[in-house]
CSV table of C-alpha atoms and ligand atoms in Angstrom, one decimal:
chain,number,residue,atom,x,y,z
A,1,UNK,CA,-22.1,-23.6,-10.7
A,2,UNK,CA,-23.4,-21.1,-7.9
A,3,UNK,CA,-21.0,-22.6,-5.2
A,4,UNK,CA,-17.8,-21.5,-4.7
A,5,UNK,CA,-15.1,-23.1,-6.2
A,6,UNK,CA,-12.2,-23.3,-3.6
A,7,UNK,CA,-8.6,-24.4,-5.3
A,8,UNK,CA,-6.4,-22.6,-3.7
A,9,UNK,CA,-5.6,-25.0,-0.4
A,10,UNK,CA,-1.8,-23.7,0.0
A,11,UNK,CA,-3.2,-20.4,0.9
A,12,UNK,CA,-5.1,-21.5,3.7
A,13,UNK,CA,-7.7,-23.8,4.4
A,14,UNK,CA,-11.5,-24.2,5.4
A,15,UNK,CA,-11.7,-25.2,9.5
A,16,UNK,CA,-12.8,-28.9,9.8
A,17,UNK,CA,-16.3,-29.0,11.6
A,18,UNK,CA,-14.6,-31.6,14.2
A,19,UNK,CA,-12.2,-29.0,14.6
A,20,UNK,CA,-14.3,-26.6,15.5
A,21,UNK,CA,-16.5,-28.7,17.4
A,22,UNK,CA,-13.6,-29.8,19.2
A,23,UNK,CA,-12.1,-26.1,20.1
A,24,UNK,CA,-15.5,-24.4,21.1
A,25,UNK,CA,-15.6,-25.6,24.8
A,26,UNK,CA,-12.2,-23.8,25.4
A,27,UNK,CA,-13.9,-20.5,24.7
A,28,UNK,CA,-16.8,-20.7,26.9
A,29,UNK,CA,-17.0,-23.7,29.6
A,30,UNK,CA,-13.3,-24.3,30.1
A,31,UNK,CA,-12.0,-20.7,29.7
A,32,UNK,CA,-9.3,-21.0,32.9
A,33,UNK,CA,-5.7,-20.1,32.5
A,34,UNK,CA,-4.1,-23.6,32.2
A,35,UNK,CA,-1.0,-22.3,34.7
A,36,UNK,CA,-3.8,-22.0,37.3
A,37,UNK,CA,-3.7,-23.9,40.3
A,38,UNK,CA,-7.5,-24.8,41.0
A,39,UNK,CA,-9.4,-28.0,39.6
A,40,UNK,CA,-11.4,-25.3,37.0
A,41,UNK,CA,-8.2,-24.6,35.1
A,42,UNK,CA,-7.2,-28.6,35.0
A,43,UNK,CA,-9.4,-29.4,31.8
A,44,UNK,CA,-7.4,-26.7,29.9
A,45,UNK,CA,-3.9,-27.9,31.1
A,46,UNK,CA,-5.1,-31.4,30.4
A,47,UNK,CA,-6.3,-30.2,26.6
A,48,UNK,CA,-2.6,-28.9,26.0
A,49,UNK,CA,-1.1,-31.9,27.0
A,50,UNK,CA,-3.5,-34.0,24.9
A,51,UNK,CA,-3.0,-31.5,21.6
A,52,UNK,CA,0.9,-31.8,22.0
A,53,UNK,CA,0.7,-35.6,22.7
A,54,UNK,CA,-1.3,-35.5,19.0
A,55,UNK,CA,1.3,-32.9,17.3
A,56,UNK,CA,3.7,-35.6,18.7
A,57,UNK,CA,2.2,-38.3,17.0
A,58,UNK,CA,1.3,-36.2,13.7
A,59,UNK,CA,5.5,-35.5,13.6
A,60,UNK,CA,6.9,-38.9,15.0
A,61,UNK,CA,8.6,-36.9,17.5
A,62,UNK,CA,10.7,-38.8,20.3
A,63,UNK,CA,9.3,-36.4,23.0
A,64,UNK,CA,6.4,-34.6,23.8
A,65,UNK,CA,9.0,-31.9,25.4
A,66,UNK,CA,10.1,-30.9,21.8
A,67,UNK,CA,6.8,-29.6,20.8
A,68,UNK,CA,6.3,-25.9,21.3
A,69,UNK,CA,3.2,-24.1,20.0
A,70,UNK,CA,3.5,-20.8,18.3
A,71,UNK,CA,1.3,-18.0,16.3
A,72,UNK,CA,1.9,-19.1,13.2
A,73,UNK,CA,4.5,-20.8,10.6
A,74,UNK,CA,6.5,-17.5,10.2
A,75,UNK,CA,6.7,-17.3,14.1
A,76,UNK,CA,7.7,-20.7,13.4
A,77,UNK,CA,10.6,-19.7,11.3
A,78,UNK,CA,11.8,-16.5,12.6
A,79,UNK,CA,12.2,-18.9,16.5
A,80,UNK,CA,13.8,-21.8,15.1
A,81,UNK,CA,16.2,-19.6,12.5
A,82,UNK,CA,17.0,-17.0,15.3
A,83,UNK,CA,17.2,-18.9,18.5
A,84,UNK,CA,20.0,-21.0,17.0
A,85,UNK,CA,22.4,-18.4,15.5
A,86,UNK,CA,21.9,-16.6,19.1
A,87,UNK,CA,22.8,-19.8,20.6
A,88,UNK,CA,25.9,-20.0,18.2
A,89,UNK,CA,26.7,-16.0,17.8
A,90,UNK,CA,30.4,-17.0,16.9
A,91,UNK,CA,29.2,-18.7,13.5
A,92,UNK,CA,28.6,-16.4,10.9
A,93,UNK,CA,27.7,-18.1,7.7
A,94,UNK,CA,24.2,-19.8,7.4
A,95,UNK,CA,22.6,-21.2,4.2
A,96,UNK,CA,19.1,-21.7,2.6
A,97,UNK,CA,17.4,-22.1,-0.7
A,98,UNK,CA,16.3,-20.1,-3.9
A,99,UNK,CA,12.8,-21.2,-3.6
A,100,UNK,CA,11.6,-20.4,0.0
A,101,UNK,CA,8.5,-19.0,1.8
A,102,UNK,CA,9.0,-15.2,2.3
A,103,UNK,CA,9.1,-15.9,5.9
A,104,UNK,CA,12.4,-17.8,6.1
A,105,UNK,CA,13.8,-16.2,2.7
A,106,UNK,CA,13.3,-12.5,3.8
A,107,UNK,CA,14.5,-13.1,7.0
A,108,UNK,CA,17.6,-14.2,5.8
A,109,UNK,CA,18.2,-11.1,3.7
A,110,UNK,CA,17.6,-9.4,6.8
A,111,UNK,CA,20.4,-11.5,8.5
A,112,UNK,CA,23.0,-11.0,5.3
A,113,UNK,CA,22.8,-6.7,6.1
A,114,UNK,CA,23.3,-7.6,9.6
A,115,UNK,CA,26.6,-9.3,8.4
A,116,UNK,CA,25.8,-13.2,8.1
A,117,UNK,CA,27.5,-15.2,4.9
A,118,UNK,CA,24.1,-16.9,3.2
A,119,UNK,CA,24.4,-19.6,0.4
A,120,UNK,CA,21.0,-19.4,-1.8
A,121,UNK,CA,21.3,-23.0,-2.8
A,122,UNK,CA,19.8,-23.2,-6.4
A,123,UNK,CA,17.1,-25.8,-8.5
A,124,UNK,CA,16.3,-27.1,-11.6
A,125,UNK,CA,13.7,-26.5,-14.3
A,126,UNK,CA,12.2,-29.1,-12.1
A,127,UNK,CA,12.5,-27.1,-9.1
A,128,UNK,CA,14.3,-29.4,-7.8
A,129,UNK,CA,17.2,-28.5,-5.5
A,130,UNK,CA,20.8,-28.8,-6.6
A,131,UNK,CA,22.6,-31.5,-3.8
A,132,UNK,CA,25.7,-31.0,-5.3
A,133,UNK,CA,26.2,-26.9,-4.7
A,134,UNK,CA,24.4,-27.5,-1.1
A,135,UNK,CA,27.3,-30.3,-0.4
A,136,UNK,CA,29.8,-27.6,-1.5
A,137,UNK,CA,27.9,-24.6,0.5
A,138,UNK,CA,28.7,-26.5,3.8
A,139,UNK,CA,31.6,-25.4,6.0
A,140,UNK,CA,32.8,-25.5,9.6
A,141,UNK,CA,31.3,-21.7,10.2
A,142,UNK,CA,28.3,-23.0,9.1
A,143,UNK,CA,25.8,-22.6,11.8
A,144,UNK,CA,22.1,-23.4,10.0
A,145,UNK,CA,20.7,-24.5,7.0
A,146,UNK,CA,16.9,-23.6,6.7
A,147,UNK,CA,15.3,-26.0,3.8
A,148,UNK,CA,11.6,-26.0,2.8
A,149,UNK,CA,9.7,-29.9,3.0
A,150,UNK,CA,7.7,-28.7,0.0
A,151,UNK,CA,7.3,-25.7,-2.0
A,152,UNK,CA,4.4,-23.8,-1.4
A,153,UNK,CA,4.0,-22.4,-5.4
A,154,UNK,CA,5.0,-25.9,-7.3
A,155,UNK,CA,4.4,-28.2,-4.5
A,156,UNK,CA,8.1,-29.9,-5.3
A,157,UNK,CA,8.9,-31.8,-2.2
A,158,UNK,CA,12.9,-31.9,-0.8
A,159,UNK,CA,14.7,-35.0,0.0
A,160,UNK,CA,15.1,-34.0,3.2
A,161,UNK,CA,16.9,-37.9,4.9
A,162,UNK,CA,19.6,-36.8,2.1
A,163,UNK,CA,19.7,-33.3,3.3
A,164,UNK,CA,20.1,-33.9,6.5
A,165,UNK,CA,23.0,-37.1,5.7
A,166,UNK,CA,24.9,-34.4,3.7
A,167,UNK,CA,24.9,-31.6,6.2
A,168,UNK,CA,25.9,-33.4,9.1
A,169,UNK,CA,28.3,-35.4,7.1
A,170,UNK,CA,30.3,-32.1,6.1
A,171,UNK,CA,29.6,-30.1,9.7
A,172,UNK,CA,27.9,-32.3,12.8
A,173,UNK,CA,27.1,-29.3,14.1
A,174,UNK,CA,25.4,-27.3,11.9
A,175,UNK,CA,21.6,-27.5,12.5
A,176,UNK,CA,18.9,-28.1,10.2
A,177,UNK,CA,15.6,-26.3,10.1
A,178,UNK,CA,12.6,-27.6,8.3
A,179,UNK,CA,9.6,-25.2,7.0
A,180,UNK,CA,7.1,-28.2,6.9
A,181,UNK,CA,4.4,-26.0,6.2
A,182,UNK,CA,3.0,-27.2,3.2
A,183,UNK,CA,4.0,-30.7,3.6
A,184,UNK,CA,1.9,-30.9,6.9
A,185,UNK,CA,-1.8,-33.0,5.9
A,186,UNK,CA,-0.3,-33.4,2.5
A,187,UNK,CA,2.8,-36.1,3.0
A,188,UNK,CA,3.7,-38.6,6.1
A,189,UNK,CA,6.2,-36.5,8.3
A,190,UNK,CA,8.6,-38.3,10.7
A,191,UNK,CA,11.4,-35.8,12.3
A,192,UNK,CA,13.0,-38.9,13.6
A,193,UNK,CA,13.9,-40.4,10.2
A,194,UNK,CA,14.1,-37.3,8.4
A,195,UNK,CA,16.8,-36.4,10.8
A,196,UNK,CA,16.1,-32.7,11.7
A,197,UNK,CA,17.3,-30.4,14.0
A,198,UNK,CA,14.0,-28.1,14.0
A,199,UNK,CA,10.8,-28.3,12.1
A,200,UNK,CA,7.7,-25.8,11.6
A,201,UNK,CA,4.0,-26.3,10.9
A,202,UNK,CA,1.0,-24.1,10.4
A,203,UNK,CA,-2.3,-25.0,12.0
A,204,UNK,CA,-4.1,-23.2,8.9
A,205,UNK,CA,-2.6,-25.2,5.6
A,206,UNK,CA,-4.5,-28.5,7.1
A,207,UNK,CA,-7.7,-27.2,8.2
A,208,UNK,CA,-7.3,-26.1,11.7
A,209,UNK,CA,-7.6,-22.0,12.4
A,210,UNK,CA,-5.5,-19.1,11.4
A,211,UNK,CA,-2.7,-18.0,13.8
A,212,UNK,CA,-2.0,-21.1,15.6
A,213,UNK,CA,1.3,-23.0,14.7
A,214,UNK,CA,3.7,-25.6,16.0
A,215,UNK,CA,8.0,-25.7,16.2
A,216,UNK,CA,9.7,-29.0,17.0
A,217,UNK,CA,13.3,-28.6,18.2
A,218,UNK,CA,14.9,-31.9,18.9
A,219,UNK,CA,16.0,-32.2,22.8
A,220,UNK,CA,19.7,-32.4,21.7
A,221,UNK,CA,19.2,-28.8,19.9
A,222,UNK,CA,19.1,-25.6,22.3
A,223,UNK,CA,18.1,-23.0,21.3
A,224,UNK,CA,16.9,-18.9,22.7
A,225,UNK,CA,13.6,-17.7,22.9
A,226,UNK,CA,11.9,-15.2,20.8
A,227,UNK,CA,9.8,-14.0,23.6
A,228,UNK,CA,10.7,-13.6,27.3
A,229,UNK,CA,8.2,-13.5,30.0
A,230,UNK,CA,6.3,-16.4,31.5
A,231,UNK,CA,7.0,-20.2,32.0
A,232,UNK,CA,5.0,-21.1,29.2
A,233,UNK,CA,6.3,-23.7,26.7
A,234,UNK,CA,9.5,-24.5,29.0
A,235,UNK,CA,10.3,-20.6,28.8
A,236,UNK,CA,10.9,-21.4,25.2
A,237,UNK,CA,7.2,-19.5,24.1
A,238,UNK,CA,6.0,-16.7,26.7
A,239,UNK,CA,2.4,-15.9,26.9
A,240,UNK,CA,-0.7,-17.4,28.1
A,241,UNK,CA,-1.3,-20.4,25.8
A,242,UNK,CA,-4.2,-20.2,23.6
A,243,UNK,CA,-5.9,-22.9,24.5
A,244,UNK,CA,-8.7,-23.4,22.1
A,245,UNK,CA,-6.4,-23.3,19.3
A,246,UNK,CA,-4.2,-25.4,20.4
A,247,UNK,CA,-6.8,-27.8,20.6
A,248,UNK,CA,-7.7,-27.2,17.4
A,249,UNK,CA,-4.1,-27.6,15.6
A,250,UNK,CA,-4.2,-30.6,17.7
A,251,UNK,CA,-7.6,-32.0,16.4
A,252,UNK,CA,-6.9,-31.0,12.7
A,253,UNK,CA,-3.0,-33.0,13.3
A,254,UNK,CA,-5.2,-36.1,14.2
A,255,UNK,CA,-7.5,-35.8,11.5
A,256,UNK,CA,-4.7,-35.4,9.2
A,257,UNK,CA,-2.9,-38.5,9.7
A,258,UNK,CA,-6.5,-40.1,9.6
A,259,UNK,CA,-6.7,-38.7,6.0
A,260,UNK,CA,-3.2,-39.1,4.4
A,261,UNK,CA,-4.4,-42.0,2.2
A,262,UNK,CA,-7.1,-39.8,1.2
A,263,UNK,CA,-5.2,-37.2,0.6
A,264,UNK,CA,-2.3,-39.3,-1.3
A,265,UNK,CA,-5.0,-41.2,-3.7
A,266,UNK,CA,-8.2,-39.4,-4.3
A,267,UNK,CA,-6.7,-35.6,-4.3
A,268,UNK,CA,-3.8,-36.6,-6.2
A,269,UNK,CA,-6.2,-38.3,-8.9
A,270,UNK,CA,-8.6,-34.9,-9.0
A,271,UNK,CA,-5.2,-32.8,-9.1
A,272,UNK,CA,-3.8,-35.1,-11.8
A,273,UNK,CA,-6.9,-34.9,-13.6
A,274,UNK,CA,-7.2,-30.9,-13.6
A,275,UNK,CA,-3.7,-31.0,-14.8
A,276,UNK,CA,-3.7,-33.2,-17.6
A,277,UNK,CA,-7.1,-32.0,-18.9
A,278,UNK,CA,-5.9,-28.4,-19.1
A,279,UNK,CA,-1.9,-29.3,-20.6
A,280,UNK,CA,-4.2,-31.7,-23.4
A,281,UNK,CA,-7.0,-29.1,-24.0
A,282,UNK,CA,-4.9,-25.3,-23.7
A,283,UNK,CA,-2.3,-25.0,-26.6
A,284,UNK,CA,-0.2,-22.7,-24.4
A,285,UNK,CA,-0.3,-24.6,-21.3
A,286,UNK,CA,3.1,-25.6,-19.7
A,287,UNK,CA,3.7,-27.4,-16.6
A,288,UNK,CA,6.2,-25.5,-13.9
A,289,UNK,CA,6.5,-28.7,-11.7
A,290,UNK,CA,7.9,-31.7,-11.0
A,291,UNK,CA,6.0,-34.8,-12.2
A,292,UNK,CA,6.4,-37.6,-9.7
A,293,UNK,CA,8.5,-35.1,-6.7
A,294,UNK,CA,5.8,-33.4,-5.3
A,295,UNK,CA,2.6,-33.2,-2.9
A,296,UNK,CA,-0.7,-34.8,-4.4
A,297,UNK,CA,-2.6,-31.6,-3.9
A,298,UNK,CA,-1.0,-28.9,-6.4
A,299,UNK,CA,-0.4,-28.4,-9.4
A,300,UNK,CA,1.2,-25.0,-11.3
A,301,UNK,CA,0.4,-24.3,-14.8
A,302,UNK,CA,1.8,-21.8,-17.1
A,303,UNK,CA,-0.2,-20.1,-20.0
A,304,UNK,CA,1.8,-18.7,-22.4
A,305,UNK,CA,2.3,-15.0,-23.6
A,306,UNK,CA,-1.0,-13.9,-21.0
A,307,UNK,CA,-1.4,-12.5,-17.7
A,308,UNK,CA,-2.0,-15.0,-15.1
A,309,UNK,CA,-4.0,-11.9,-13.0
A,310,UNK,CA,-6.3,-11.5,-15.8
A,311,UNK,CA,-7.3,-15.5,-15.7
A,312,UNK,CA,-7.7,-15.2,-12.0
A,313,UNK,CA,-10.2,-12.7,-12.3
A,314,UNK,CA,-12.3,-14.4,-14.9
A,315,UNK,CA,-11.8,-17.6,-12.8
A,316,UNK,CA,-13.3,-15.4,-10.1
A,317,UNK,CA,-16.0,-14.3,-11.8
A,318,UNK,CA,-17.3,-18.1,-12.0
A,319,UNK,CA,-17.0,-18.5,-8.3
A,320,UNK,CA,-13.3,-20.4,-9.1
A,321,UNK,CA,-10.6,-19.7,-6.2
A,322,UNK,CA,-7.0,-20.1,-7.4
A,323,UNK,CA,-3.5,-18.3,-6.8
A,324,UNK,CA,-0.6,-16.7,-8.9
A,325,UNK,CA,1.6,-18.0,-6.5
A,326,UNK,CA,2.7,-17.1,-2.8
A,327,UNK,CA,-0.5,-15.8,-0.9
A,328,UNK,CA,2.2,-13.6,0.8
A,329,UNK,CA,4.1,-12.3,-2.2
A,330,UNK,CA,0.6,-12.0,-4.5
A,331,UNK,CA,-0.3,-8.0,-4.8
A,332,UNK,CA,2.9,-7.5,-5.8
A,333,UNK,CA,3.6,-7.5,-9.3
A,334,UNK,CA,7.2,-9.5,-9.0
A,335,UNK,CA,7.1,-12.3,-11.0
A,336,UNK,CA,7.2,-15.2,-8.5
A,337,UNK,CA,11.1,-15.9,-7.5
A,338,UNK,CA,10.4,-19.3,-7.1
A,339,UNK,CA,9.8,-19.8,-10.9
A,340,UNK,CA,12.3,-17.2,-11.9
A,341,UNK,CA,14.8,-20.0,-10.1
A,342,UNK,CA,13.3,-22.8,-12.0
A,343,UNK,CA,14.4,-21.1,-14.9
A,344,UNK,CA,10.7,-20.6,-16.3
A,345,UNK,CA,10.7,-18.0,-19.0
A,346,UNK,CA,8.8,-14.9,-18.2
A,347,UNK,CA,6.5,-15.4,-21.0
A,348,UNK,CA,5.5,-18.3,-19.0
A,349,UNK,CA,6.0,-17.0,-15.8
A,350,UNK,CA,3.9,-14.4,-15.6
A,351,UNK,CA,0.9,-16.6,-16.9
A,352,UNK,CA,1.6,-18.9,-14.0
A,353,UNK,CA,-1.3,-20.3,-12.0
A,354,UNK,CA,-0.8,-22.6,-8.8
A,355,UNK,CA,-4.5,-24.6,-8.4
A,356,UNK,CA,-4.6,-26.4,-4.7
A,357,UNK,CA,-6.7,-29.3,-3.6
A,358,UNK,CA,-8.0,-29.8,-0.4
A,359,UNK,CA,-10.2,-33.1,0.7
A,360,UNK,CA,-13.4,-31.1,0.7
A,361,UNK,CA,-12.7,-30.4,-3.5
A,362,UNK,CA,-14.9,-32.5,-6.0
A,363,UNK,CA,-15.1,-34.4,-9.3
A,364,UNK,CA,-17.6,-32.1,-10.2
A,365,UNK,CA,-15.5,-29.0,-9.0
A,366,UNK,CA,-12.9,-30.2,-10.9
A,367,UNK,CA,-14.6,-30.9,-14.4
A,368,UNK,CA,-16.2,-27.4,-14.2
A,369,UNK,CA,-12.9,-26.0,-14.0
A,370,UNK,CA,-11.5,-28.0,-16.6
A,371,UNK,CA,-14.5,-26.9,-18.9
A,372,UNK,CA,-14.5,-23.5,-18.2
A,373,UNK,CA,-10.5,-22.7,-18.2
A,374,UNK,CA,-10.1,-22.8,-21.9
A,375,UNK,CA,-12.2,-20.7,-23.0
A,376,UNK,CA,-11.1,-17.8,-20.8
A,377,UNK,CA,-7.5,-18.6,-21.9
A,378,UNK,CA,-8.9,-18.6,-25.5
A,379,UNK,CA,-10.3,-15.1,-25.3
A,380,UNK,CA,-7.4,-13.7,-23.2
A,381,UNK,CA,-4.7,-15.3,-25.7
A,382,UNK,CA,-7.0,-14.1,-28.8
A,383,UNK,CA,-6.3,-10.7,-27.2
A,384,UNK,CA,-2.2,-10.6,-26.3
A,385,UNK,CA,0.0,-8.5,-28.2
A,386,UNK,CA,2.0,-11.4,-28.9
A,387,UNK,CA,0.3,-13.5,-32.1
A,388,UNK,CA,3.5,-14.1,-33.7
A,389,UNK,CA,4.6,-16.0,-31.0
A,390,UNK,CA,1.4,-17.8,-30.0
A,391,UNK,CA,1.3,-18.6,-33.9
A,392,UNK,CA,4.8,-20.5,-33.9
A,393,UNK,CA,3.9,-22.0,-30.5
A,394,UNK,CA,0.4,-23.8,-32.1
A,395,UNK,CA,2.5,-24.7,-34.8
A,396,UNK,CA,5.0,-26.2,-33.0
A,397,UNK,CA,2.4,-28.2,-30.9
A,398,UNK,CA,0.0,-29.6,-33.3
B,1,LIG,N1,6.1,-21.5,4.9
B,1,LIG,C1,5.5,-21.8,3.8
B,1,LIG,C2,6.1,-22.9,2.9
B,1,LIG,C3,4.2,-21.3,3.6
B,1,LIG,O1,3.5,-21.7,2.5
B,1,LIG,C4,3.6,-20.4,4.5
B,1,LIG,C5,2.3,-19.8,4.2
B,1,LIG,O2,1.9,-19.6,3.1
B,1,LIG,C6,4.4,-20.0,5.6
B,1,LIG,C7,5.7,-20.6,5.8
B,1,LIG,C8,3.9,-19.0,6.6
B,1,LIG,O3,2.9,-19.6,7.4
B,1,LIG,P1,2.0,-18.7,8.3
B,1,LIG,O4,1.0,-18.0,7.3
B,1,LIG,O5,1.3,-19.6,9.2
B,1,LIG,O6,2.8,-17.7,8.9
């Protein structure tokens, strides 16, 4: 195949063509500073108002008042995590889990050497998250818990409705911020039913551009800014709003509710597909996932007692895009922490590769992978230092 093979979706994705087409006025025609006062700056105000009415819709918010735009999901984040503990500077303790984004999990070892008390709540081999030590975690200092929708490596998605019941049953006033990041284009989200304080999305994990993003803080949740200046986003988001991107995050929200049943049959059956092809035809393929609790798009496959770097670059050589886990955290050689929680053995672990749908992936796309993967793992596992192992593994397969 001479086209590109793109499988790595929870990285980033490919800008809709309605998106675009939808954003490229705001660049040339309607380029006015929406705080303007004159009729030439009134189609860009207008756009804002339409994006956020979309973003509205796209979250089931109450409120188009509780929808701020941002950069990105790590601005995101850092706001929501940040302007509540400066809103509540007498609480010191704040928990999170094992298993999150480098945006919300470094910033909360930042927060512990400035003094905060975190809880890393753990997972199982499922990766999923342990309700029990989270119900225990909770106390009356407790002034956030920051808790992924789904994980960006394994795809696993949280029960956040339970979440939610068990922190506010233990401390009513403990808020609750959501990284929806990778659940956004993927799953249904409703804030109102899922009963979150704050909730973050990223314009470019459902195919709007890079460096737009959206924060929902419910209008009973205060919280400081980030950035001081202007009037911009109720003085909750200074800076001269970025107009054609927000009408692109806005677009792409539409689109994405327009797609979910797409998304939610035909990707899950192409990921389902990938995945049970390669765990039938690769002896030392493992799954490092949740079956049934997870996104339809991804999938992340172990291959035992090899390097998953080394497959990515023969995948690359045939034009086939996938990820060794956390865009962010790849180019490090860390094994990913994400299935170090999970309890994955590092024979696995570093073998791990996270393949990630998008709408624009094919049946064809997908059976060229599935007939090209094994023989790269053949040749890399004929050439591992560790045929003892691999011997008792075939063994105990067959
Ligand atoms: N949270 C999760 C779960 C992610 O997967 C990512 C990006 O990979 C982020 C946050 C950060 O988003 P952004 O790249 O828009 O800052």
């Amino acid at each position: 195949m001479d086209k590109l093979i793109y499988l790595d979706n929870n990285a980033t994705t490919r800008v809709d063509d309605k998106v675009l087409e939808a954003m490229l006025p705001y660049f040339k025609e309607e380029y006015a500073n929406p705080s303007s006062i004159y009729e030439f700056a009134r189609p860009a105000s207008r756009a804002i108002k339409e994006a956020r009415g979309k973003i509205k819709d796209m979250l089931n918010a109450a409120n188009e008042k509780e929808i701020i735009f941002t950069s990105c999901g790590s601005e995101s984040a850092n706001q929501a995590i940040r302007g509540v503990l400066n809103m509540n500077k007498n609480k010191r303790h704040i928990i999170t889990t094992k298993v999150e984004h480098p945006a919300v999990l470094n910033l909360y070892q930042s927060l512990e050497k400035q003094g905060y008390s975190v809880d890393y709540i753990g997972v199982n081999s499922n990766g999923e998250l342990n309700l029990e030590e989270l119900a225990q975690a909770v106390n009356p200092d407790t002034a956030l818990v920051s808790v992924m929708y789904a994980n960006n490596e394994t795809g696993v998605i949280y029960p956040i409705e339970k979440i939610s019941q068990i922190i506010k049953s233990k401390n009513p006033n403990t808020k609750l911020f959501v990284d929806a990041v990778q659940a956004a284009g993927k799953i249904p989200i409703d804030v109102q039913a899922l009963g979150v304080d704050l909730l973050g999305i990223s314009g470019h994990k459902f195919h709007a551009p890079k460096g737009v993003g959206v924060l929902y803080v419910n209008s009973k949740t205060v919280i400081t800014p980030l950035i001081i200046g202007g009037h911009q986003e109720r003085g909750l988001r200074a800076g001269t709003e970025n107009v054609p991107y927000i009408v692109g995050i806005g677009k792409a929200a539409e689109l994405a509710v327009d797609n979910l049943k797409y998304e939610m049959t035909e990707v899950k059956r192409l990921r389902d597909k990938l995945e049970a092809n390669i765990l039938k035809n690769v002896f030392n393929a493992r799954l490092n996932t949740s079956v049934a609790n997870r996104v339809p798009n991804t999938t992340n496959i172990g291959f035992e007692y090899i390097e998953g770097e080394l497959i990515l670059l023969h995948l690359s050589d045939l034009g086939i895009c996938a990820s060794s886990g956390s865009a962010c955290t790849s180019g490090s050689l860390e094994p990913s922490h994400v299935l170090r929680a999970m309890g994955v053995p590092f024979t696995a672990i570093h073998g791990s590769i996270r393949f990630s749908l998008s709408k624009y992936t094919t049946e064809k796309e997908i059976d060229y992978v599935t007939d090209a993967l094994p023989s790269i793992v053949d040749k890399l596992t004929n050439l591992s230092p560790f045929q003892n192992e691999l011997d008792e593994l075939k063994k105990l397969k067959s």
